[in-house]
Amino acid sequence: MRIALALLLTASPAMAATARVEDGGALADGRHVAAIVLNNGAVSARILAYGVTLQSLIAPDRHGRRADIVLGHDTADEYEAHQDYLGATVGRYANRIAGAEFALDGMTYHLRRNGAGPNSVHGGGLGFDRQVFDVAEVHGGKDAMVRLTHTSPDGDSGYPGELRVSITYRLDAKGALTIRFEAETTKPTIVNITNHALFNLSGEGAGRTATMARLTIPASRMVPVARGNLPTGELRDVDGTVFDFRHPRMIETAIRDGREPQIAQARGFDHSFMLDAGLTARPHLAARLTDATSGRWLEMWTTQPSVQLYTGNYFDGSKPGKAGHLYRMGDGVALEPGLPPDTPHLPQFGSARVDPGRPYVHVMIYRVGILR
């Protein structure tokens, strides 16, 4: 669906975008965490310094009613108590690494194991989602922005090299929230950083499943998975399968297809799609969600070559989210740009290598608007 068919959420030209710092709550050790609110008059985003977490993204529906479309928690201590990655920045390596180890320049590095099986997931359990980043810069004006920084020491969770990380959120007048991930290392290492927000365009507590939205992903191939949701190493054409989202399609119609072994294996969608645009210097469209009920649409743009589609398959109503809402399967949809899982073992998917003097950069954009 072309941009021209939709309405961007644009603030009044007379209104400057604002940025303010609030108290986001305290962690178990007593540390208070900053929360930064970016607001363009139509759209607002709240970012917690704990995990550089997108805590909320508030946007109006077709009737002007504002709602938070991001799943999450109300305070920093709740994010600390429930490691569910909701809205968090995940790294050093997002997604899974088989056997919790990888080889680089003849050396084998052993990572922290976490999750099901002997693998490392989203940085090994003590990754960026568990760190309090420093607030380095905040300002409003034409755009509202915040830059947060953190230094991951050499050997952190088994990864080589001291990694200096800078993450910038920028909200512009048109309702585009840009996230720029930058990292510099002192030794050859691997890096794959992304945001793990789960969206429900009807509103995170609306009581309507997120999978009722229509999804478009411009990808002709997907990555099949085996046990532990690790890639098999092959690439499969999506043509004629439930993974074909090259044209808008309701997620719900595909997620219930028990005849597809991949859906049964992952309990829904938890798969990487290889974007037709590949790795690019400038962000390209990677996914588009539209919700006919609210009239909202969301696009995700990225410079990375793939996007992981995850439909909240392991939410079982046992852990409360915002305002005590119990999230269940399908209540949120994640669109995580980056490299496919286990790329350090599967070079056909690309390279996660980062060397000294050659910084890692990943730019992604969430754009929100209203259908005409």
Coordinates of C-alpha atoms in Angstrom, one line a residue:
M1 CA 0.0 0.0 0.0
R2 CA 1.5 3.3 -1.0
I3 CA 2.1 6.2 1.4
A4 CA -0.1 8.4 -0.7
L5 CA -3.2 6.4 0.3
A6 CA -2.7 7.2 4.0
L7 CA -2.7 10.3 6.2
L8 CA 0.4 11.2 8.1
L9 CA 0.0 12.3 11.7
T10 CA 1.4 15.9 11.4
A11 CA 1.5 18.4 14.1
S12 CA 0.6 22.1 13.6
P13 CA 3.5 24.0 12.0
A14 CA 3.3 26.5 14.9
M15 CA 3.9 23.7 17.4
A16 CA 7.5 22.7 18.3
A17 CA 8.2 19.1 19.3
T18 CA 9.1 18.9 23.0
A19 CA 11.2 16.6 25.1
R20 CA 11.0 16.3 28.8
V21 CA 12.6 14.1 31.4
E22 CA 10.5 12.4 34.1
D23 CA 11.0 9.8 36.9
G24 CA 10.4 6.4 35.4
G25 CA 10.5 4.6 38.8
A26 CA 13.0 2.8 40.9
L27 CA 14.8 -0.5 40.5
A28 CA 15.2 -3.1 43.2
D29 CA 18.6 -1.6 44.3
G30 CA 17.0 1.8 44.7
R31 CA 18.3 3.5 41.6
H32 CA 15.8 5.8 39.9
V33 CA 15.4 5.5 36.2
A34 CA 14.9 8.4 33.8
A35 CA 12.0 8.4 31.4
I36 CA 12.1 10.8 28.4
V37 CA 8.8 11.9 26.8
L38 CA 9.0 13.1 23.1
N39 CA 5.9 14.8 21.9
N40 CA 5.1 16.4 18.5
G41 CA 1.5 17.5 19.5
A42 CA -0.1 14.5 17.7
V43 CA 2.1 11.6 18.6
S44 CA 4.1 11.0 21.8
A45 CA 6.8 8.4 22.7
R46 CA 8.1 7.6 26.2
I47 CA 11.5 6.0 26.5
L48 CA 12.9 4.5 29.7
A49 CA 16.7 4.6 30.3
Y50 CA 16.3 1.1 31.7
G51 CA 16.9 -1.1 28.6
V52 CA 16.4 2.0 26.4
T53 CA 12.8 0.8 26.3
L54 CA 10.1 2.2 24.1
Q55 CA 7.6 2.2 27.0
S56 CA 4.7 3.9 25.1
L57 CA 3.8 5.2 21.7
I58 CA 0.6 7.2 21.8
A59 CA -1.3 8.0 18.6
P60 CA -4.9 9.0 17.7
D61 CA -7.3 6.8 15.8
R62 CA -9.5 8.0 12.9
H63 CA -11.8 9.7 15.4
G64 CA -9.0 11.6 17.2
R65 CA -9.0 9.3 20.2
R66 CA -5.5 8.7 21.5
A67 CA -4.3 5.3 22.7
D68 CA -1.0 3.7 23.6
I69 CA -0.2 1.0 20.9
V70 CA 2.8 -0.6 22.6
L71 CA 2.6 -3.4 25.1
G72 CA 4.7 -3.0 28.3
H73 CA 4.7 -2.1 31.9
D74 CA 3.9 1.0 34.0
T75 CA 7.2 1.4 35.9
A76 CA 10.8 0.4 35.7
D77 CA 10.7 -2.1 38.5
E78 CA 8.0 -4.1 36.6
Y79 CA 10.3 -4.3 33.6
E80 CA 13.0 -5.5 35.9
A81 CA 10.8 -8.1 37.5
H82 CA 9.5 -9.5 34.2
Q83 CA 12.2 -10.1 31.5
D84 CA 9.8 -10.2 28.6
Y85 CA 11.7 -7.7 26.4
L86 CA 8.6 -5.6 25.8
G87 CA 9.8 -2.5 24.0
A88 CA 13.4 -3.1 25.0
T89 CA 16.6 -2.6 23.1
V90 CA 18.1 -6.1 22.7
G91 CA 21.8 -6.8 22.2
R92 CA 24.7 -7.3 22.0
Y93 CA 23.2 -9.9 19.7
A94 CA 19.4 -9.9 19.2
N95 CA 17.7 -13.2 18.7
R96 CA 19.3 -16.7 19.1
I97 CA 22.9 -18.0 18.9
A98 CA 23.0 -21.8 18.9
G99 CA 25.1 -23.5 21.6
A100 CA 25.8 -20.1 23.1
E101 CA 29.1 -19.9 21.3
F102 CA 30.6 -18.5 18.1
A103 CA 34.0 -18.5 16.4
L104 CA 35.9 -15.4 15.2
D105 CA 39.5 -15.3 13.9
G106 CA 40.2 -18.8 15.1
M107 CA 39.0 -18.1 18.7
T108 CA 35.8 -19.6 20.2
Y109 CA 33.8 -17.4 22.5
H110 CA 31.4 -18.9 25.0
L111 CA 28.3 -16.8 25.8
R112 CA 25.8 -16.8 28.7
R113 CA 23.0 -19.4 28.2
N114 CA 19.4 -18.4 28.8
G115 CA 16.0 -19.4 27.7
A116 CA 15.0 -22.9 26.6
G117 CA 17.9 -25.1 25.5
P118 CA 21.7 -24.6 25.5
N119 CA 21.5 -21.3 23.5
S120 CA 22.0 -17.6 24.0
V121 CA 19.0 -15.4 23.4
H122 CA 18.9 -11.5 23.2
G123 CA 22.4 -11.1 24.7
G124 CA 22.3 -14.0 27.2
G125 CA 19.9 -12.7 29.9
L126 CA 22.1 -9.7 31.0
G127 CA 22.0 -7.8 27.8
F128 CA 21.1 -4.2 27.0
D129 CA 17.5 -4.8 28.2
R130 CA 18.9 -5.1 31.7
Q131 CA 21.2 -2.1 31.7
V132 CA 20.5 1.5 32.8
F133 CA 21.8 3.7 30.0
D134 CA 23.1 7.2 30.6
V135 CA 21.0 10.1 29.3
A136 CA 23.6 12.0 27.2
E137 CA 21.4 14.6 25.4
V138 CA 17.8 15.7 25.3
H139 CA 16.2 18.5 23.3
G140 CA 13.1 19.7 21.6
G141 CA 12.6 22.0 18.6
K142 CA 11.8 21.0 15.0
D143 CA 12.3 17.4 16.2
A144 CA 12.4 16.0 19.7
M145 CA 15.2 13.7 20.6
V146 CA 17.1 11.9 23.3
R147 CA 20.5 10.1 23.0
L148 CA 21.5 7.5 25.6
T149 CA 24.8 5.8 26.0
H150 CA 26.3 2.7 27.6
T151 CA 29.7 0.9 27.7
S152 CA 29.7 -2.8 27.6
P153 CA 33.0 -4.1 29.0
D154 CA 35.3 -6.5 27.2
G155 CA 34.1 -10.0 28.0
D156 CA 30.6 -8.9 28.9
S157 CA 28.4 -12.0 28.8
G158 CA 31.3 -13.7 26.9
Y159 CA 31.5 -11.1 24.0
P160 CA 34.9 -9.8 23.1
G161 CA 35.8 -6.1 23.0
E162 CA 34.7 -3.1 24.9
L163 CA 31.6 -1.9 23.1
R164 CA 30.6 1.8 23.4
V165 CA 26.9 2.1 22.5
S166 CA 24.9 5.2 21.6
I167 CA 21.1 5.0 20.9
T168 CA 19.2 8.0 19.6
Y169 CA 15.4 8.3 19.5
R170 CA 14.1 11.2 17.3
L171 CA 10.4 12.1 16.8
D172 CA 9.7 14.4 13.9
A173 CA 6.6 16.5 13.0
K174 CA 5.1 13.8 10.8
G175 CA 4.9 11.2 13.4
A176 CA 8.1 9.3 12.5
L177 CA 10.1 7.9 15.4
T178 CA 13.6 7.2 14.2
I179 CA 15.9 4.9 16.3
R180 CA 19.6 5.0 15.5
F181 CA 21.9 2.4 17.0
E182 CA 25.6 3.0 16.9
A183 CA 28.4 0.9 18.5
E184 CA 32.2 1.0 18.5
T185 CA 34.4 -1.9 19.6
T186 CA 38.0 -2.2 20.8
K187 CA 38.3 -5.8 19.4
P188 CA 36.7 -7.8 16.6
T189 CA 33.3 -8.8 17.8
I190 CA 29.7 -9.5 16.6
V191 CA 26.8 -7.0 17.0
N192 CA 23.1 -7.2 16.1
I193 CA 21.0 -4.6 18.0
T194 CA 17.3 -4.0 17.5
N195 CA 14.1 -2.9 19.3
H196 CA 11.7 -5.5 20.6
A197 CA 8.4 -3.5 20.8
L198 CA 5.1 -5.4 20.4
F199 CA 2.3 -3.4 18.9
N200 CA -1.5 -3.5 19.0
L201 CA -2.9 -0.8 16.8
S202 CA -6.3 -1.0 18.5
G203 CA -4.6 -0.1 21.7
E204 CA -2.6 -2.3 24.1
G205 CA -5.5 -2.8 26.4
A206 CA -8.3 -2.6 23.9
G207 CA -9.2 -6.3 24.2
R208 CA -8.8 -6.9 20.4
T209 CA -6.0 -9.1 19.3
A210 CA -3.2 -7.5 17.3
T211 CA -3.3 -10.3 14.7
M212 CA -6.6 -8.9 13.3
A213 CA -4.4 -6.3 11.6
R214 CA -3.3 -6.6 8.0
L215 CA 0.4 -7.1 7.4
T216 CA 2.6 -6.4 4.5
I217 CA 6.3 -7.5 4.3
P218 CA 8.2 -7.0 1.0
A219 CA 10.0 -10.3 1.3
S220 CA 10.1 -13.2 -1.2
R221 CA 11.9 -15.6 1.1
M222 CA 11.7 -16.6 4.8
V223 CA 13.9 -18.5 7.2
P224 CA 12.5 -21.9 8.3
V225 CA 13.2 -23.0 11.9
A226 CA 13.7 -26.3 13.7
R227 CA 13.8 -27.2 17.3
G228 CA 14.4 -24.3 19.6
N229 CA 13.3 -22.0 16.9
L230 CA 16.8 -22.1 15.4
P231 CA 17.2 -21.7 11.6
T232 CA 17.6 -24.8 9.5
G233 CA 20.1 -22.8 7.4
E234 CA 17.9 -22.8 4.3
L235 CA 15.9 -20.0 2.7
R236 CA 12.4 -20.8 1.5
D237 CA 10.2 -19.0 -1.1
V238 CA 7.1 -17.6 0.4
D239 CA 5.0 -18.0 -2.8
G240 CA 1.9 -20.0 -2.1
T241 CA 2.5 -20.3 1.6
V242 CA 1.1 -18.7 4.8
F243 CA 4.4 -16.6 4.9
D244 CA 3.5 -14.6 1.8
F245 CA 2.8 -11.1 3.0
R246 CA 4.0 -9.4 -0.1
H247 CA 0.4 -8.1 -0.4
P248 CA -1.7 -6.9 2.6
R249 CA -3.1 -9.9 4.5
M250 CA -4.7 -10.4 7.9
I251 CA -2.3 -12.2 10.2
E252 CA -5.1 -14.1 11.9
T253 CA -5.9 -16.0 8.7
A254 CA -2.4 -17.4 8.5
I255 CA -1.6 -18.0 12.2
R256 CA -4.3 -20.6 12.6
D257 CA -3.1 -22.8 9.8
G258 CA -2.1 -26.0 11.6
R259 CA -1.3 -27.7 8.3
E260 CA 1.9 -25.6 8.1
P261 CA 4.5 -27.4 10.2
Q262 CA 6.4 -24.1 10.7
I263 CA 3.4 -22.5 12.4
A264 CA 3.0 -25.5 14.6
Q265 CA 6.7 -25.6 15.4
A266 CA 6.8 -21.9 16.6
R267 CA 3.2 -21.8 18.0
G268 CA 2.5 -19.0 15.5
F269 CA 4.9 -16.6 13.7
D270 CA 8.4 -16.4 15.2
H271 CA 10.3 -16.3 11.9
S272 CA 12.7 -14.1 10.0
F273 CA 11.9 -12.7 6.5
M274 CA 14.7 -11.8 4.1
L275 CA 13.7 -8.4 2.8
D276 CA 13.9 -8.0 -1.0
A277 CA 15.8 -4.7 -0.5
G278 CA 18.6 -6.4 1.4
L279 CA 21.1 -4.4 3.4
T280 CA 20.9 -0.7 2.5
A281 CA 22.6 2.6 3.3
R282 CA 19.2 4.3 3.9
P283 CA 16.1 2.9 5.6
H284 CA 13.7 1.0 3.4
L285 CA 10.2 -0.2 4.1
A286 CA 10.3 -3.5 5.9
A287 CA 6.7 -4.0 7.2
R288 CA 3.3 -2.3 7.3
L289 CA 0.5 -2.9 9.7
T290 CA -3.1 -1.5 9.1
D291 CA -6.0 -1.8 11.5
A292 CA -9.4 -1.3 10.0
T293 CA -11.2 -0.8 13.3
S294 CA -9.1 2.0 14.7
G295 CA -7.9 3.4 11.3
R296 CA -4.3 3.4 12.5
W297 CA -1.4 2.2 10.4
L298 CA 2.2 1.6 11.4
E299 CA 5.2 1.2 9.2
M300 CA 8.7 -0.1 10.1
W301 CA 11.6 1.0 8.0
T302 CA 15.2 -0.3 8.4
T303 CA 18.7 -0.4 6.9
Q304 CA 19.0 -4.1 7.9
P305 CA 18.4 -7.1 5.6
S306 CA 15.7 -9.0 7.5
V307 CA 12.8 -8.6 9.9
Q308 CA 11.6 -11.1 12.6
L309 CA 7.9 -11.4 12.8
Y310 CA 6.7 -12.5 16.3
T311 CA 3.1 -12.8 17.4
G312 CA 3.4 -13.0 21.2
N313 CA 3.2 -16.8 21.1
Y314 CA 4.3 -17.3 24.7
F315 CA 2.0 -14.8 26.4
D316 CA -0.3 -16.9 28.5
G317 CA -2.1 -14.4 30.7
S318 CA 0.1 -15.2 33.8
K319 CA 2.0 -11.9 33.9
P320 CA 0.3 -8.4 34.1
G321 CA 1.3 -5.6 31.9
K322 CA 0.2 -2.0 31.8
A323 CA -2.8 -1.2 34.2
G324 CA -2.9 -4.8 35.2
H325 CA -3.8 -6.1 31.7
L326 CA -3.1 -9.8 31.2
Y327 CA -1.4 -10.3 27.8
R328 CA -2.3 -13.4 25.9
M329 CA -1.1 -15.0 22.7
G330 CA -1.7 -12.6 19.7
D331 CA -2.1 -9.5 21.9
G332 CA 1.0 -7.9 20.3
V333 CA 2.9 -8.2 17.1
A334 CA 6.7 -7.6 17.0
L335 CA 8.6 -6.5 13.9
E336 CA 12.3 -6.8 14.8
P337 CA 14.7 -5.6 12.1
G338 CA 18.3 -7.0 12.0
L339 CA 20.1 -10.1 11.0
P340 CA 18.4 -13.5 11.1
P341 CA 18.9 -15.8 14.1
D342 CA 22.2 -17.6 14.5
T343 CA 23.9 -15.7 11.6
P344 CA 27.4 -16.2 13.2
H345 CA 27.0 -19.9 12.3
L346 CA 25.2 -19.3 9.0
P347 CA 27.3 -16.9 6.9
Q348 CA 24.8 -17.3 4.0
F349 CA 22.6 -14.9 6.0
G350 CA 25.2 -12.2 6.2
S351 CA 27.8 -11.1 8.7
A352 CA 27.5 -9.7 12.2
R353 CA 31.2 -8.9 12.5
V354 CA 32.2 -5.4 13.7
D355 CA 35.9 -4.3 13.8
P356 CA 37.7 -1.5 15.6
G357 CA 37.5 1.7 13.6
R358 CA 34.4 0.5 11.6
P359 CA 31.4 1.4 13.8
Y360 CA 28.1 -0.6 13.7
V361 CA 25.2 1.5 12.6
H362 CA 21.5 0.4 12.3
V363 CA 18.8 2.9 11.6
M364 CA 15.1 2.0 12.0
I365 CA 12.0 4.0 11.8
Y366 CA 8.4 3.6 13.2
R367 CA 6.0 5.7 11.2
V368 CA 2.3 6.0 12.4
G369 CA -0.7 7.5 10.6
I370 CA -4.4 7.2 9.9
L371 CA -6.0 5.5 7.0
R372 CA -8.1 7.7 4.7

